[in-house]
Amino acid sequence: MPIPTKFILLSNARSGTSLVMSTLNSHPDICCHGEIFHPKPRFHFREIWSDHHDPADFEGAPLSLARAVLDDPRTAERFAVVGFKMWKAQAPGACKALCRDAALRKIILERKNKLATFSSGMLAKQTGVWNLSGDRKAVAIKAEKLPFNAERFRKYVQTQREVFDFYERHVEGAVLRVSYEELNREAFDGILAFLGVESAELTEGKKKLHSSDILNRFSEDRHPEILRTLDELGHPEWVKEAPAT
């Protein structure tokens, strides 16, 4: 039996991971699971695995769960590539071990605009809408303008930097770095090539939920503070997020 190419997608919340993994799942040779270390993992596994396994059986043993997902023989019979997504906070020890596994390919996906990820998380909690399937029509999501706390945002940015620094320090073997802001057809072709499968017509798995005018997600009376904070951080460009072309 051929051995599938195995990979993990390393990132953080609200960074486009659902878009990437759901889109890759439209390729006939790829099996992508979601956040296998999510506190409520029920909907994060493809049925080919979850029909025969219970993630609760691996409670307290995240690395064993990862191996069970990546080494599943039923998956190997049907797919040439298998992978899942995770971020450091979900299972730090397992994350370090997986990063150092040189036989495992890693995709590091980062959304450079931290004001976008910061506000996206707040909006998701406020509206209860975390993702919108690519095959659904766009819907108007009613959201209230967000508050802003400069100290909280600075701590958030620092935490984000530490997470991606952790990945860079520990990854070994083949690594592909992808930016959310550059997710287009060419980027997906690059991911397919990295995973060793032929290019194919992919179906976009998720839709963008909110406007690319990031500043306008916040209450207008907080705009001066936001602009000042972004200038101090050296990223005034975070007020907007140009869509990938």
PDB file of C-alpha atoms in Angstrom:
ATOM      1  CA  MET A   1       0.000   0.000   0.000  1.00  0.00           C
ATOM      2  CA  PRO A   2       1.421   3.432  -0.913  1.00  0.00           C
ATOM      3  CA  ILE A   3       2.289   5.648   2.053  1.00  0.00           C
ATOM      4  CA  PRO A   4       0.403   8.958   1.924  1.00  0.00           C
ATOM      5  CA  THR A   5       2.151  12.288   2.188  1.00  0.00           C
ATOM      6  CA  LYS A   6       1.460  13.579   5.696  1.00  0.00           C
ATOM      7  CA  PHE A   7       1.266  17.217   6.727  1.00  0.00           C
ATOM      8  CA  ILE A   8       0.104  19.625   9.405  1.00  0.00           C
ATOM      9  CA  LEU A   9      -1.097  23.173   8.956  1.00  0.00           C
ATOM     10  CA  LEU A  10       0.359  25.380  11.680  1.00  0.00           C
ATOM     11  CA  SER A  11      -1.371  28.664  12.338  1.00  0.00           C
ATOM     12  CA  ASN A  12      -3.626  30.480  14.797  1.00  0.00           C
ATOM     13  CA  ALA A  13      -7.321  31.304  15.017  1.00  0.00           C
ATOM     14  CA  ARG A  14      -8.973  33.553  12.404  1.00  0.00           C
ATOM     15  CA  SER A  15      -6.107  33.160   9.961  1.00  0.00           C
ATOM     16  CA  GLY A  16      -7.816  31.443   7.031  1.00  0.00           C
ATOM     17  CA  THR A  17      -7.172  27.854   8.060  1.00  0.00           C
ATOM     18  CA  SER A  18     -10.760  26.758   7.408  1.00  0.00           C
ATOM     19  CA  LEU A  19     -10.584  28.254   3.924  1.00  0.00           C
ATOM     20  CA  VAL A  20      -7.346  26.448   3.141  1.00  0.00           C
ATOM     21  CA  MET A  21      -8.306  23.045   4.505  1.00  0.00           C
ATOM     22  CA  SER A  22     -11.848  22.995   3.113  1.00  0.00           C
ATOM     23  CA  THR A  23     -10.567  24.068  -0.301  1.00  0.00           C
ATOM     24  CA  LEU A  24      -7.865  21.393  -0.282  1.00  0.00           C
ATOM     25  CA  ASN A  25     -10.562  18.860   0.616  1.00  0.00           C
ATOM     26  CA  SER A  26     -12.128  19.484  -2.792  1.00  0.00           C
ATOM     27  CA  HIS A  27      -9.079  17.745  -4.316  1.00  0.00           C
ATOM     28  CA  PRO A  28      -9.865  14.036  -4.819  1.00  0.00           C
ATOM     29  CA  ASP A  29      -6.466  12.898  -3.543  1.00  0.00           C
ATOM     30  CA  ILE A  30      -6.368  14.936  -0.324  1.00  0.00           C
ATOM     31  CA  CYS A  31      -7.924  14.223   3.072  1.00  0.00           C
ATOM     32  CA  CYS A  32      -7.843  17.221   5.410  1.00  0.00           C
ATOM     33  CA  HIS A  33      -9.131  17.101   8.952  1.00  0.00           C
ATOM     34  CA  GLY A  34      -9.814  20.221  10.979  1.00  0.00           C
ATOM     35  CA  GLU A  35      -8.661  21.047  14.507  1.00  0.00           C
ATOM     36  CA  ILE A  36      -8.194  17.573  15.910  1.00  0.00           C
ATOM     37  CA  PHE A  37      -7.221  19.070  19.287  1.00  0.00           C
ATOM     38  CA  HIS A  38     -10.308  21.298  19.511  1.00  0.00           C
ATOM     39  CA  PRO A  39     -12.155  21.043  22.872  1.00  0.00           C
ATOM     40  CA  LYS A  40     -15.222  19.955  20.890  1.00  0.00           C
ATOM     41  CA  PRO A  41     -13.640  17.948  18.065  1.00  0.00           C
ATOM     42  CA  ARG A  42     -16.741  16.172  16.762  1.00  0.00           C
ATOM     43  CA  PHE A  43     -17.006  18.127  13.492  1.00  0.00           C
ATOM     44  CA  HIS A  44     -13.275  18.396  12.877  1.00  0.00           C
ATOM     45  CA  PHE A  45     -12.687  14.874  11.579  1.00  0.00           C
ATOM     46  CA  ARG A  46     -13.470  13.483   8.151  1.00  0.00           C
ATOM     47  CA  GLU A  47     -15.940  10.586   8.341  1.00  0.00           C
ATOM     48  CA  ILE A  48     -13.410   8.118   6.970  1.00  0.00           C
ATOM     49  CA  TRP A  49     -11.688   8.416  10.349  1.00  0.00           C
ATOM     50  CA  SER A  50     -14.479   9.354  12.761  1.00  0.00           C
ATOM     51  CA  ASP A  51     -16.694   6.472  11.632  1.00  0.00           C
ATOM     52  CA  HIS A  52     -14.134   4.068  13.103  1.00  0.00           C
ATOM     53  CA  HIS A  53     -12.496   6.034  15.919  1.00  0.00           C
ATOM     54  CA  ASP A  54     -13.460   8.130  18.912  1.00  0.00           C
ATOM     55  CA  PRO A  55     -11.100  11.013  19.744  1.00  0.00           C
ATOM     56  CA  ALA A  56     -12.133  10.631  23.388  1.00  0.00           C
ATOM     57  CA  ASP A  57     -10.121   7.395  23.420  1.00  0.00           C
ATOM     58  CA  PHE A  58      -6.981   9.527  23.086  1.00  0.00           C
ATOM     59  CA  GLU A  59      -7.773  11.990  25.871  1.00  0.00           C
ATOM     60  CA  GLY A  60      -4.541  13.127  27.495  1.00  0.00           C
ATOM     61  CA  ALA A  61      -2.462  11.699  24.655  1.00  0.00           C
ATOM     62  CA  PRO A  62      -2.523  14.314  21.860  1.00  0.00           C
ATOM     63  CA  LEU A  63       0.525  12.959  20.064  1.00  0.00           C
ATOM     64  CA  SER A  64      -1.046   9.504  19.913  1.00  0.00           C
ATOM     65  CA  LEU A  65      -4.197  11.070  18.468  1.00  0.00           C
ATOM     66  CA  ALA A  66      -2.145  12.841  15.807  1.00  0.00           C
ATOM     67  CA  ARG A  67      -0.408   9.607  14.840  1.00  0.00           C
ATOM     68  CA  ALA A  68      -3.698   7.722  14.733  1.00  0.00           C
ATOM     69  CA  VAL A  69      -5.087  10.319  12.321  1.00  0.00           C
ATOM     70  CA  LEU A  70      -2.010  10.499  10.091  1.00  0.00           C
ATOM     71  CA  ASP A  71      -1.335   6.751  10.030  1.00  0.00           C
ATOM     72  CA  ASP A  72      -4.913   5.543   9.534  1.00  0.00           C
ATOM     73  CA  PRO A  73      -4.868   2.619   7.038  1.00  0.00           C
ATOM     74  CA  ARG A  74      -8.363   3.321   5.673  1.00  0.00           C
ATOM     75  CA  THR A  75      -7.308   6.846   4.780  1.00  0.00           C
ATOM     76  CA  ALA A  76      -4.143   5.511   3.150  1.00  0.00           C
ATOM     77  CA  GLU A  77      -6.222   3.273   0.884  1.00  0.00           C
ATOM     78  CA  ARG A  78      -8.172   6.217  -0.570  1.00  0.00           C
ATOM     79  CA  PHE A  79      -5.968   9.298  -0.360  1.00  0.00           C
ATOM     80  CA  ALA A  80      -2.461  10.279  -1.415  1.00  0.00           C
ATOM     81  CA  VAL A  81      -2.276  13.085   1.172  1.00  0.00           C
ATOM     82  CA  VAL A  82      -3.561  13.350   4.739  1.00  0.00           C
ATOM     83  CA  GLY A  83      -3.251  16.208   7.189  1.00  0.00           C
ATOM     84  CA  PHE A  84      -4.857  18.342   9.862  1.00  0.00           C
ATOM     85  CA  LYS A  85      -4.574  21.837  11.296  1.00  0.00           C
ATOM     86  CA  MET A  86      -3.561  22.986  14.738  1.00  0.00           C
ATOM     87  CA  TRP A  87      -2.046  25.822  16.703  1.00  0.00           C
ATOM     88  CA  LYS A  88       0.465  25.722  19.502  1.00  0.00           C
ATOM     89  CA  ALA A  89      -1.932  26.557  22.353  1.00  0.00           C
ATOM     90  CA  GLN A  90      -4.065  23.471  21.692  1.00  0.00           C
ATOM     91  CA  ALA A  91      -1.318  20.946  22.485  1.00  0.00           C
ATOM     92  CA  PRO A  92       2.124  22.585  22.994  1.00  0.00           C
ATOM     93  CA  GLY A  93       4.082  19.400  23.634  1.00  0.00           C
ATOM     94  CA  ALA A  94       2.578  17.529  20.707  1.00  0.00           C
ATOM     95  CA  CYS A  95       3.039  20.594  18.521  1.00  0.00           C
ATOM     96  CA  LYS A  96       6.765  20.715  19.253  1.00  0.00           C
ATOM     97  CA  ALA A  97       7.150  16.988  18.578  1.00  0.00           C
ATOM     98  CA  LEU A  98       5.250  17.207  15.297  1.00  0.00           C
ATOM     99  CA  CYS A  99       7.241  20.254  14.210  1.00  0.00           C
ATOM    100  CA  ARG A 100      10.466  18.318  14.770  1.00  0.00           C
ATOM    101  CA  ASP A 101       9.284  15.294  12.796  1.00  0.00           C
ATOM    102  CA  ALA A 102      11.274  15.797   9.592  1.00  0.00           C
ATOM    103  CA  ALA A 103       9.148  13.229   7.725  1.00  0.00           C
ATOM    104  CA  LEU A 104       6.040  15.340   8.270  1.00  0.00           C
ATOM    105  CA  ARG A 105       5.490  18.288   5.938  1.00  0.00           C
ATOM    106  CA  LYS A 106       4.501  21.594   7.494  1.00  0.00           C
ATOM    107  CA  ILE A 107       2.524  24.486   6.110  1.00  0.00           C
ATOM    108  CA  ILE A 108       2.808  27.658   8.186  1.00  0.00           C
ATOM    109  CA  LEU A 109      -0.139  29.913   7.412  1.00  0.00           C
ATOM    110  CA  GLU A 110      -0.005  33.415   8.857  1.00  0.00           C
ATOM    111  CA  ARG A 111      -2.428  36.278   8.520  1.00  0.00           C
ATOM    112  CA  LYS A 112      -0.046  39.213   8.681  1.00  0.00           C
ATOM    113  CA  ASN A 113      -2.722  41.768   9.536  1.00  0.00           C
ATOM    114  CA  LYS A 114      -3.096  41.314  13.280  1.00  0.00           C
ATOM    115  CA  LEU A 115      -5.837  43.917  13.604  1.00  0.00           C
ATOM    116  CA  ALA A 116      -7.808  41.738  11.175  1.00  0.00           C
ATOM    117  CA  THR A 117      -7.363  38.543  13.209  1.00  0.00           C
ATOM    118  CA  PHE A 118      -7.996  40.424  16.462  1.00  0.00           C
ATOM    119  CA  SER A 119     -11.261  41.917  15.223  1.00  0.00           C
ATOM    120  CA  SER A 120     -12.323  38.756  13.407  1.00  0.00           C
ATOM    121  CA  GLY A 121     -12.195  36.804  16.655  1.00  0.00           C
ATOM    122  CA  MET A 122     -14.229  39.468  18.439  1.00  0.00           C
ATOM    123  CA  LEU A 123     -16.821  39.518  15.660  1.00  0.00           C
ATOM    124  CA  ALA A 124     -17.130  35.741  15.654  1.00  0.00           C
ATOM    125  CA  LYS A 125     -17.801  35.707  19.385  1.00  0.00           C
ATOM    126  CA  GLN A 126     -20.285  38.561  19.071  1.00  0.00           C
ATOM    127  CA  THR A 127     -22.275  37.161  16.136  1.00  0.00           C
ATOM    128  CA  GLY A 128     -21.821  33.437  16.704  1.00  0.00           C
ATOM    129  CA  VAL A 129     -20.817  33.071  13.038  1.00  0.00           C
ATOM    130  CA  TRP A 130     -17.368  31.540  12.691  1.00  0.00           C
ATOM    131  CA  ASN A 131     -17.414  30.357   9.085  1.00  0.00           C
ATOM    132  CA  LEU A 132     -19.585  30.522   5.978  1.00  0.00           C
ATOM    133  CA  SER A 133     -19.442  27.641   3.514  1.00  0.00           C
ATOM    134  CA  GLY A 134     -18.249  28.517   0.031  1.00  0.00           C
ATOM    135  CA  ASP A 135     -21.353  26.979  -1.558  1.00  0.00           C
ATOM    136  CA  ARG A 136     -23.698  29.278   0.376  1.00  0.00           C
ATOM    137  CA  LYS A 137     -24.825  32.671  -0.775  1.00  0.00           C
ATOM    138  CA  ALA A 138     -23.287  35.650   0.944  1.00  0.00           C
ATOM    139  CA  VAL A 139     -25.314  36.789   3.913  1.00  0.00           C
ATOM    140  CA  ALA A 140     -25.431  40.110   5.687  1.00  0.00           C
ATOM    141  CA  ILE A 141     -23.991  39.561   9.143  1.00  0.00           C
ATOM    142  CA  LYS A 142     -25.351  42.094  11.596  1.00  0.00           C
ATOM    143  CA  ALA A 143     -22.561  43.081  13.933  1.00  0.00           C
ATOM    144  CA  GLU A 144     -22.197  45.893  16.393  1.00  0.00           C
ATOM    145  CA  LYS A 145     -19.139  48.127  16.190  1.00  0.00           C
ATOM    146  CA  LEU A 146     -16.308  46.754  18.283  1.00  0.00           C
ATOM    147  CA  PRO A 147     -14.622  48.318  21.301  1.00  0.00           C
ATOM    148  CA  PHE A 148     -10.842  48.705  21.373  1.00  0.00           C
ATOM    149  CA  ASN A 149      -8.306  48.449  24.163  1.00  0.00           C
ATOM    150  CA  ALA A 150      -4.759  49.336  23.114  1.00  0.00           C
ATOM    151  CA  GLU A 151      -3.049  47.377  25.900  1.00  0.00           C
ATOM    152  CA  ARG A 152      -5.074  44.263  25.147  1.00  0.00           C
ATOM    153  CA  PHE A 153      -4.280  44.565  21.444  1.00  0.00           C
ATOM    154  CA  ARG A 154      -0.544  44.991  22.094  1.00  0.00           C
ATOM    155  CA  LYS A 155      -0.533  41.839  24.214  1.00  0.00           C
ATOM    156  CA  TYR A 156      -2.416  40.031  21.465  1.00  0.00           C
ATOM    157  CA  VAL A 157       0.147  41.076  18.840  1.00  0.00           C
ATOM    158  CA  GLN A 158       2.996  39.933  21.094  1.00  0.00           C
ATOM    159  CA  THR A 159       1.332  36.562  21.661  1.00  0.00           C
ATOM    160  CA  GLN A 160       0.872  36.119  17.912  1.00  0.00           C
ATOM    161  CA  ARG A 161       4.540  36.840  17.331  1.00  0.00           C
ATOM    162  CA  GLU A 162       5.553  34.319  19.970  1.00  0.00           C
ATOM    163  CA  VAL A 163       3.379  31.621  18.393  1.00  0.00           C
ATOM    164  CA  PHE A 164       4.892  31.996  14.931  1.00  0.00           C
ATOM    165  CA  ASP A 165       8.390  32.352  16.388  1.00  0.00           C
ATOM    166  CA  PHE A 166       7.769  29.008  18.102  1.00  0.00           C
ATOM    167  CA  TYR A 167       6.923  27.371  14.785  1.00  0.00           C
ATOM    168  CA  GLU A 168       9.997  28.804  13.100  1.00  0.00           C
ATOM    169  CA  ARG A 169      12.294  27.677  15.917  1.00  0.00           C
ATOM    170  CA  HIS A 170      11.087  24.095  15.938  1.00  0.00           C
ATOM    171  CA  VAL A 171      10.086  23.113  12.394  1.00  0.00           C
ATOM    172  CA  GLU A 172      12.324  20.604  10.651  1.00  0.00           C
ATOM    173  CA  GLY A 173      12.010  19.005   7.231  1.00  0.00           C
ATOM    174  CA  ALA A 174       9.967  20.401   4.361  1.00  0.00           C
ATOM    175  CA  VAL A 175       8.199  23.667   5.225  1.00  0.00           C
ATOM    176  CA  LEU A 176       5.949  25.896   3.119  1.00  0.00           C
ATOM    177  CA  ARG A 177       5.154  29.402   4.353  1.00  0.00           C
ATOM    178  CA  VAL A 178       1.887  30.891   3.130  1.00  0.00           C
ATOM    179  CA  SER A 179       0.337  34.294   3.798  1.00  0.00           C
ATOM    180  CA  TYR A 180      -3.426  34.662   4.144  1.00  0.00           C
ATOM    181  CA  GLU A 181      -3.197  37.897   2.197  1.00  0.00           C
ATOM    182  CA  GLU A 182      -1.771  35.997  -0.785  1.00  0.00           C
ATOM    183  CA  LEU A 183      -4.271  33.135  -0.887  1.00  0.00           C
ATOM    184  CA  ASN A 184      -5.148  32.922  -4.565  1.00  0.00           C
ATOM    185  CA  ARG A 185      -5.137  30.250  -7.258  1.00  0.00           C
ATOM    186  CA  GLU A 186      -1.381  30.497  -7.663  1.00  0.00           C
ATOM    187  CA  ALA A 187      -0.891  30.007  -3.925  1.00  0.00           C
ATOM    188  CA  PHE A 188      -3.087  26.899  -3.935  1.00  0.00           C
ATOM    189  CA  ASP A 189      -1.163  25.526  -6.909  1.00  0.00           C
ATOM    190  CA  GLY A 190       1.967  25.986  -4.816  1.00  0.00           C
ATOM    191  CA  ILE A 191       0.406  24.109  -1.912  1.00  0.00           C
ATOM    192  CA  LEU A 192      -0.611  21.223  -4.175  1.00  0.00           C
ATOM    193  CA  ALA A 193       2.904  21.037  -5.595  1.00  0.00           C
ATOM    194  CA  PHE A 194       4.347  21.071  -2.059  1.00  0.00           C
ATOM    195  CA  LEU A 195       2.064  18.176  -1.111  1.00  0.00           C
ATOM    196  CA  GLY A 196       3.054  16.254  -4.246  1.00  0.00           C
ATOM    197  CA  VAL A 197      -0.312  16.048  -6.011  1.00  0.00           C
ATOM    198  CA  GLU A 198      -1.312  17.204  -9.461  1.00  0.00           C
ATOM    199  CA  SER A 199      -2.994  20.549  -9.945  1.00  0.00           C
ATOM    200  CA  ALA A 200      -6.777  20.340 -10.061  1.00  0.00           C
ATOM    201  CA  GLU A 201      -9.810  22.609 -10.163  1.00  0.00           C
ATOM    202  CA  LEU A 202     -10.471  23.376  -6.516  1.00  0.00           C
ATOM    203  CA  THR A 203     -13.694  24.638  -5.000  1.00  0.00           C
ATOM    204  CA  GLU A 204     -13.348  27.504  -2.546  1.00  0.00           C
ATOM    205  CA  GLY A 205     -14.474  26.034   0.744  1.00  0.00           C
ATOM    206  CA  LYS A 206     -15.309  29.164   2.718  1.00  0.00           C
ATOM    207  CA  LYS A 207     -16.396  32.746   2.095  1.00  0.00           C
ATOM    208  CA  LYS A 208     -14.912  35.843   3.660  1.00  0.00           C
ATOM    209  CA  LEU A 209     -17.238  37.000   6.430  1.00  0.00           C
ATOM    210  CA  HIS A 210     -16.420  40.651   6.927  1.00  0.00           C
ATOM    211  CA  SER A 211     -15.314  43.764   5.073  1.00  0.00           C
ATOM    212  CA  SER A 212     -11.661  44.388   4.252  1.00  0.00           C
ATOM    213  CA  ASP A 213     -12.034  47.825   5.852  1.00  0.00           C
ATOM    214  CA  ILE A 214     -10.662  46.672   9.189  1.00  0.00           C
ATOM    215  CA  LEU A 215     -10.760  50.051  10.905  1.00  0.00           C
ATOM    216  CA  ASN A 216     -14.478  50.369  10.225  1.00  0.00           C
ATOM    217  CA  ARG A 217     -15.152  47.246  12.286  1.00  0.00           C
ATOM    218  CA  PHE A 218     -14.509  49.364  15.390  1.00  0.00           C
ATOM    219  CA  SER A 219     -16.471  52.179  16.995  1.00  0.00           C
ATOM    220  CA  GLU A 220     -15.601  55.500  15.370  1.00  0.00           C
ATOM    221  CA  ASP A 221     -14.650  57.090  18.671  1.00  0.00           C
ATOM    222  CA  ARG A 222     -11.855  54.481  18.988  1.00  0.00           C
ATOM    223  CA  HIS A 223     -10.365  55.190  15.556  1.00  0.00           C
ATOM    224  CA  PRO A 224      -7.823  57.812  16.757  1.00  0.00           C
ATOM    225  CA  GLU A 225      -6.515  55.419  19.410  1.00  0.00           C
ATOM    226  CA  ILE A 226      -6.321  52.572  16.901  1.00  0.00           C
ATOM    227  CA  LEU A 227      -4.439  54.685  14.371  1.00  0.00           C
ATOM    228  CA  ARG A 228      -2.020  55.867  17.044  1.00  0.00           C
ATOM    229  CA  THR A 229      -1.429  52.312  18.268  1.00  0.00           C
ATOM    230  CA  LEU A 230      -0.819  50.984  14.757  1.00  0.00           C
ATOM    231  CA  ASP A 231       1.665  53.797  14.083  1.00  0.00           C
ATOM    232  CA  GLU A 232       3.530  52.960  17.294  1.00  0.00           C
ATOM    233  CA  LEU A 233       3.646  49.287  16.297  1.00  0.00           C
ATOM    234  CA  GLY A 234       4.923  50.217  12.839  1.00  0.00           C
ATOM    235  CA  HIS A 235       1.921  48.814  10.982  1.00  0.00           C
ATOM    236  CA  PRO A 236      -0.383  51.648   9.888  1.00  0.00           C
ATOM    237  CA  GLU A 237      -1.352  49.475   6.891  1.00  0.00           C
ATOM    238  CA  TRP A 238      -3.405  47.201   9.158  1.00  0.00           C
ATOM    239  CA  VAL A 239      -6.398  49.552   8.829  1.00  0.00           C
ATOM    240  CA  LYS A 240      -7.265  47.692   5.617  1.00  0.00           C
ATOM    241  CA  GLU A 241      -6.712  44.233   4.219  1.00  0.00           C
ATOM    242  CA  ALA A 242      -6.316  43.915   0.474  1.00  0.00           C
ATOM    243  CA  PRO A 243      -8.076  40.801  -0.865  1.00  0.00           C
ATOM    244  CA  ALA A 244      -5.938  38.170  -2.594  1.00  0.00           C
ATOM    245  CA  THR A 245      -6.059  38.353  -6.387  1.00  0.00           C
TER     246      THR A 245
END
